[in-house]
């Protein structure tokens, strides 16, 4: 299979559940934006990868100096995560081969470890379907009745928390997202689109500290996790701004 690796990072969300004065990717952990922390982790594992960073077309907070990758491009984000990912896949259509591996990672997950990233990449190297980082459910799971009361207790055996990155071959992922859009399916992650084709992505066991910053208390928790990881994980990205692919002679498709 092709050795080419693409990273897609949707970062166009507004993060309204945080109740902050800015999107959550621009909130700071130890003086650095969440977005910068996340890109640092990805770069530490995959310095030779090509990055598609999906941003709101009207985003004025973004600073290219936060991107450590030598080959990257800014892609216009969409209304939903799936729209942003679809835009990224379209933007690289003339360069990506169908068997190139595409890893999609939430910008709000800065605590993913390099070890987990490398484990996922190795696990998917020869997998014809693809897969995702995931963690077995440890808590008792309750289903509500729609009125704030318990309707049932769900058996947790066999249940997993879906994490990111999620990785699939370019051709398969693009076909899966297009099919989901045509069928009007609600797609909350890439794996669900691939599952809708009748395929079974691989579950790659990931660490539970791969937290997604969603609620106000998560920011402080992410800071504590990163501090605890600081002896084994990178803490800062290169300070020099890297050129975008557009600057290297590739057309920038941002609106």
GROMACS .gro file of C-alpha atoms in nm:
model
  255
    1UNK     CA    1   0.000   0.000   0.000
    2UNK     CA    2   0.102   0.362  -0.048
    3UNK     CA    3   0.328   0.515   0.213
    4UNK     CA    4   0.168   0.861   0.177
    5UNK     CA    5   0.004   0.991   0.492
    6UNK     CA    6  -0.247   1.276   0.511
    7UNK     CA    7  -0.371   1.439   0.831
    8UNK     CA    8  -0.709   1.613   0.838
    9UNK     CA    9  -0.783   1.832   1.141
   10UNK     CA   10  -1.133   1.985   1.149
   11UNK     CA   11  -1.101   2.313   1.340
   12UNK     CA   12  -1.394   2.522   1.219
   13UNK     CA   13  -1.629   2.461   1.512
   14UNK     CA   14  -1.749   2.735   1.742
   15UNK     CA   15  -1.742   2.528   2.063
   16UNK     CA   16  -2.055   2.692   2.206
   17UNK     CA   17  -2.083   2.440   2.489
   18UNK     CA   18  -1.764   2.588   2.634
   19UNK     CA   19  -1.941   2.920   2.696
   20UNK     CA   20  -1.616   3.104   2.618
   21UNK     CA   21  -1.547   3.425   2.428
   22UNK     CA   22  -1.375   3.235   2.147
   23UNK     CA   23  -1.382   2.892   1.983
   24UNK     CA   24  -1.233   2.624   2.206
   25UNK     CA   25  -0.941   2.561   1.970
   26UNK     CA   26  -0.815   2.909   2.060
   27UNK     CA   27  -0.846   2.874   2.436
   28UNK     CA   28  -0.507   2.839   2.600
   29UNK     CA   29  -0.339   2.561   2.793
   30UNK     CA   30  -0.022   2.677   2.967
   31UNK     CA   31  -0.007   2.980   2.739
   32UNK     CA   32  -0.055   2.796   2.410
   33UNK     CA   33  -0.374   2.759   2.205
   34UNK     CA   34  -0.536   2.416   2.205
   35UNK     CA   35  -0.492   2.406   1.827
   36UNK     CA   36  -0.117   2.456   1.858
   37UNK     CA   37  -0.090   2.186   2.124
   38UNK     CA   38  -0.277   1.938   1.907
   39UNK     CA   39  -0.067   2.007   1.597
   40UNK     CA   40   0.248   1.966   1.805
   41UNK     CA   41   0.145   1.614   1.904
   42UNK     CA   42   0.060   1.515   1.549
   43UNK     CA   43   0.390   1.653   1.421
   44UNK     CA   44   0.588   1.467   1.687
   45UNK     CA   45   0.449   1.138   1.556
   46UNK     CA   46   0.426   1.219   1.184
   47UNK     CA   47   0.668   1.497   1.085
   48UNK     CA   48   0.657   1.393   0.719
   49UNK     CA   49   0.278   1.389   0.689
   50UNK     CA   50   0.081   1.639   0.481
   51UNK     CA   51  -0.174   1.839   0.678
   52UNK     CA   52  -0.517   1.974   0.582
   53UNK     CA   53  -0.632   2.219   0.849
   54UNK     CA   54  -1.004   2.296   0.819
   55UNK     CA   55  -1.082   2.646   0.943
   56UNK     CA   56  -1.381   2.876   0.928
   57UNK     CA   57  -1.333   3.096   0.618
   58UNK     CA   58  -1.389   3.403   0.839
   59UNK     CA   59  -1.144   3.290   1.109
   60UNK     CA   60  -0.909   3.577   1.195
   61UNK     CA   61  -0.759   3.428   1.512
   62UNK     CA   62  -0.549   3.165   1.338
   63UNK     CA   63  -0.172   3.216   1.327
   64UNK     CA   64   0.026   3.011   1.070
   65UNK     CA   65   0.320   3.014   1.312
   66UNK     CA   66   0.137   2.746   1.511
   67UNK     CA   67   0.177   2.494   1.228
   68UNK     CA   68   0.500   2.291   1.251
   69UNK     CA   69   0.445   2.091   0.931
   70UNK     CA   70   0.645   2.174   0.620
   71UNK     CA   71   0.359   2.074   0.388
   72UNK     CA   72   0.014   2.195   0.486
   73UNK     CA   73  -0.284   2.382   0.356
   74UNK     CA   74  -0.578   2.572   0.496
   75UNK     CA   75  -0.913   2.432   0.381
   76UNK     CA   76  -1.251   2.602   0.439
   77UNK     CA   77  -1.448   2.427   0.710
   78UNK     CA   78  -1.815   2.342   0.679
   79UNK     CA   79  -2.123   2.366   0.900
   80UNK     CA   80  -2.056   2.020   1.044
   81UNK     CA   81  -1.745   1.814   1.104
   82UNK     CA   82  -1.834   1.581   0.817
   83UNK     CA   83  -1.856   1.880   0.583
   84UNK     CA   84  -1.508   1.996   0.683
   85UNK     CA   85  -1.362   1.651   0.624
   86UNK     CA   86  -1.534   1.626   0.287
   87UNK     CA   87  -1.391   1.966   0.189
   88UNK     CA   88  -1.042   1.847   0.284
   89UNK     CA   89  -1.074   1.529   0.078
   90UNK     CA   90  -1.194   1.731  -0.220
   91UNK     CA   91  -0.903   1.973  -0.182
   92UNK     CA   92  -0.645   1.696  -0.221
   93UNK     CA   93  -0.828   1.502  -0.492
   94UNK     CA   94  -0.562   1.576  -0.755
   95UNK     CA   95  -0.276   1.465  -0.530
   96UNK     CA   96  -0.399   1.182  -0.308
   97UNK     CA   97  -0.399   0.823  -0.430
   98UNK     CA   98  -0.694   0.601  -0.344
   99UNK     CA   99  -0.477   0.390  -0.114
  100UNK     CA  100  -0.319   0.684   0.070
  101UNK     CA  101  -0.396   0.672   0.441
  102UNK     CA  102  -0.595   0.964   0.583
  103UNK     CA  103  -0.601   1.019   0.959
  104UNK     CA  104  -0.873   1.252   1.086
  105UNK     CA  105  -0.815   1.399   1.431
  106UNK     CA  106  -1.025   1.628   1.649
  107UNK     CA  107  -0.852   1.960   1.710
  108UNK     CA  108  -0.993   1.947   2.065
  109UNK     CA  109  -0.790   1.635   2.152
  110UNK     CA  110  -0.444   1.775   2.236
  111UNK     CA  111  -0.366   1.495   2.483
  112UNK     CA  112  -0.336   1.209   2.236
  113UNK     CA  113   0.003   1.048   2.291
  114UNK     CA  114   0.269   0.988   2.030
  115UNK     CA  115   0.268   0.621   2.128
  116UNK     CA  116  -0.104   0.592   2.052
  117UNK     CA  117  -0.060   0.774   1.721
  118UNK     CA  118   0.221   0.543   1.618
  119UNK     CA  119   0.027   0.235   1.734
  120UNK     CA  120  -0.273   0.334   1.523
  121UNK     CA  121  -0.060   0.401   1.217
  122UNK     CA  122   0.111   0.063   1.250
  123UNK     CA  123  -0.219  -0.118   1.302
  124UNK     CA  124  -0.367   0.032   0.986
  125UNK     CA  125  -0.062  -0.015   0.765
  126UNK     CA  126  -0.207  -0.322   0.592
  127UNK     CA  127  -0.571  -0.304   0.700
  128UNK     CA  128  -0.797  -0.284   0.393
  129UNK     CA  129  -1.080  -0.119   0.588
  130UNK     CA  130  -0.914   0.115   0.839
  131UNK     CA  131  -0.988   0.185   1.201
  132UNK     CA  132  -0.982   0.420   1.495
  133UNK     CA  133  -0.841   0.471   1.839
  134UNK     CA  134  -1.099   0.361   2.094
  135UNK     CA  135  -1.127   0.274   2.462
  136UNK     CA  136  -1.345   0.003   2.620
  137UNK     CA  137  -1.631   0.145   2.826
  138UNK     CA  138  -1.552   0.121   3.198
  139UNK     CA  139  -1.856   0.294   3.348
  140UNK     CA  140  -2.207   0.160   3.395
  141UNK     CA  141  -2.411   0.292   3.102
  142UNK     CA  142  -2.767   0.421   3.147
  143UNK     CA  143  -3.022   0.495   2.874
  144UNK     CA  144  -3.268   0.772   2.958
  145UNK     CA  145  -3.639   0.783   2.890
  146UNK     CA  146  -3.632   1.130   2.735
  147UNK     CA  147  -3.755   1.288   3.057
  148UNK     CA  148  -3.443   1.270   3.271
  149UNK     CA  149  -3.502   0.929   3.423
  150UNK     CA  150  -3.342   0.591   3.366
  151UNK     CA  151  -3.516   0.375   3.109
  152UNK     CA  152  -3.261   0.093   3.110
  153UNK     CA  153  -2.910  -0.007   3.209
  154UNK     CA  154  -2.707  -0.109   2.907
  155UNK     CA  155  -2.461  -0.395   2.918
  156UNK     CA  156  -2.116  -0.242   2.877
  157UNK     CA  157  -1.953  -0.560   2.748
  158UNK     CA  158  -1.839  -0.493   2.394
  159UNK     CA  159  -1.900  -0.117   2.412
  160UNK     CA  160  -1.619   0.123   2.321
  161UNK     CA  161  -1.568   0.498   2.336
  162UNK     CA  162  -1.475   0.619   1.987
  163UNK     CA  163  -1.166   0.841   1.997
  164UNK     CA  164  -0.951   0.998   1.727
  165UNK     CA  165  -0.756   0.979   1.506
  166UNK     CA  166  -0.971   0.768   1.279
  167UNK     CA  167  -0.789   0.641   0.972
  168UNK     CA  168  -0.907   0.514   0.635
  169UNK     CA  169  -0.778   0.493   0.279
  170UNK     CA  170  -0.853   0.807   0.081
  171UNK     CA  171  -1.070   0.639  -0.184
  172UNK     CA  172  -1.278   0.445   0.069
  173UNK     CA  173  -1.332   0.741   0.299
  174UNK     CA  174  -1.438   0.970   0.018
  175UNK     CA  175  -1.680   0.707  -0.112
  176UNK     CA  176  -1.823   0.647   0.235
  177UNK     CA  177  -1.885   1.016   0.307
  178UNK     CA  178  -2.042   1.069  -0.036
  179UNK     CA  179  -2.273   0.769   0.012
  180UNK     CA  180  -2.377   0.890   0.356
  181UNK     CA  181  -2.458   1.235   0.220
  182UNK     CA  182  -2.665   1.087  -0.063
  183UNK     CA  183  -2.857   0.867   0.181
  184UNK     CA  184  -2.911   1.153   0.426
  185UNK     CA  185  -2.734   0.969   0.707
  186UNK     CA  186  -2.621   1.162   1.013
  187UNK     CA  187  -2.246   1.110   1.033
  188UNK     CA  188  -2.080   1.196   1.364
  189UNK     CA  189  -1.747   1.035   1.281
  190UNK     CA  190  -1.569   0.882   0.984
  191UNK     CA  191  -1.607   0.528   1.115
  192UNK     CA  192  -1.987   0.550   1.111
  193UNK     CA  193  -1.981   0.643   0.742
  194UNK     CA  194  -1.758   0.345   0.663
  195UNK     CA  195  -1.980   0.118   0.875
  196UNK     CA  196  -2.279   0.228   0.665
  197UNK     CA  197  -2.107   0.063   0.366
  198UNK     CA  198  -2.123  -0.268   0.552
  199UNK     CA  199  -1.758  -0.264   0.659
  200UNK     CA  200  -1.613  -0.312   1.008
  201UNK     CA  201  -1.333  -0.071   1.108
  202UNK     CA  202  -1.064  -0.197   1.342
  203UNK     CA  203  -1.078  -0.087   1.706
  204UNK     CA  204  -0.727   0.006   1.821
  205UNK     CA  205  -0.700   0.031   2.197
  206UNK     CA  206  -0.610   0.388   2.300
  207UNK     CA  207  -0.535   0.561   2.627
  208UNK     CA  208  -0.821   0.703   2.830
  209UNK     CA  209  -0.647   1.037   2.873
  210UNK     CA  210  -0.713   1.118   2.505
  211UNK     CA  211  -0.966   1.373   2.627
  212UNK     CA  212  -1.188   1.575   2.397
  213UNK     CA  213  -1.227   1.930   2.529
  214UNK     CA  214  -1.601   1.991   2.519
  215UNK     CA  215  -1.714   2.145   2.848
  216UNK     CA  216  -1.555   2.424   3.057
  217UNK     CA  217  -1.406   2.188   3.314
  218UNK     CA  218  -1.230   1.991   3.039
  219UNK     CA  219  -0.978   2.268   2.971
  220UNK     CA  220  -0.824   2.250   3.318
  221UNK     CA  221  -0.828   1.872   3.305
  222UNK     CA  222  -0.648   1.873   2.969
  223UNK     CA  223  -0.387   2.103   3.120
  224UNK     CA  224  -0.330   1.860   3.404
  225UNK     CA  225  -0.302   1.567   3.164
  226UNK     CA  226  -0.050   1.749   2.945
  227UNK     CA  227   0.153   1.845   3.251
  228UNK     CA  228   0.156   1.482   3.367
  229UNK     CA  229   0.264   1.370   3.019
  230UNK     CA  230   0.533   1.636   2.989
  231UNK     CA  231   0.821   1.404   3.074
  232UNK     CA  232   0.748   1.176   2.778
  233UNK     CA  233   0.556   1.391   2.529
  234UNK     CA  234   0.661   1.708   2.337
  235UNK     CA  235   0.563   2.035   2.503
  236UNK     CA  236   0.637   2.291   2.231
  237UNK     CA  237   0.634   2.316   1.855
  238UNK     CA  238   0.907   2.469   1.639
  239UNK     CA  239   0.876   2.846   1.656
  240UNK     CA  240   0.938   2.914   1.287
  241UNK     CA  241   0.633   2.931   1.063
  242UNK     CA  242   0.626   2.666   0.792
  243UNK     CA  243   0.512   2.751   0.440
  244UNK     CA  244   0.172   2.630   0.324
  245UNK     CA  245   0.143   2.405   0.023
  246UNK     CA  246  -0.001   2.703  -0.158
  247UNK     CA  247   0.323   2.887  -0.094
  248UNK     CA  248   0.513   2.593  -0.235
  249UNK     CA  249   0.335   2.607  -0.569
  250UNK     CA  250   0.015   2.415  -0.494
  251UNK     CA  251  -0.315   2.597  -0.540
  252UNK     CA  252  -0.482   2.700  -0.214
  253UNK     CA  253  -0.850   2.609  -0.246
  254UNK     CA  254  -0.977   2.818   0.043
  255UNK     CA  255  -1.275   3.040  -0.036
   0.00000   0.00000   0.00000
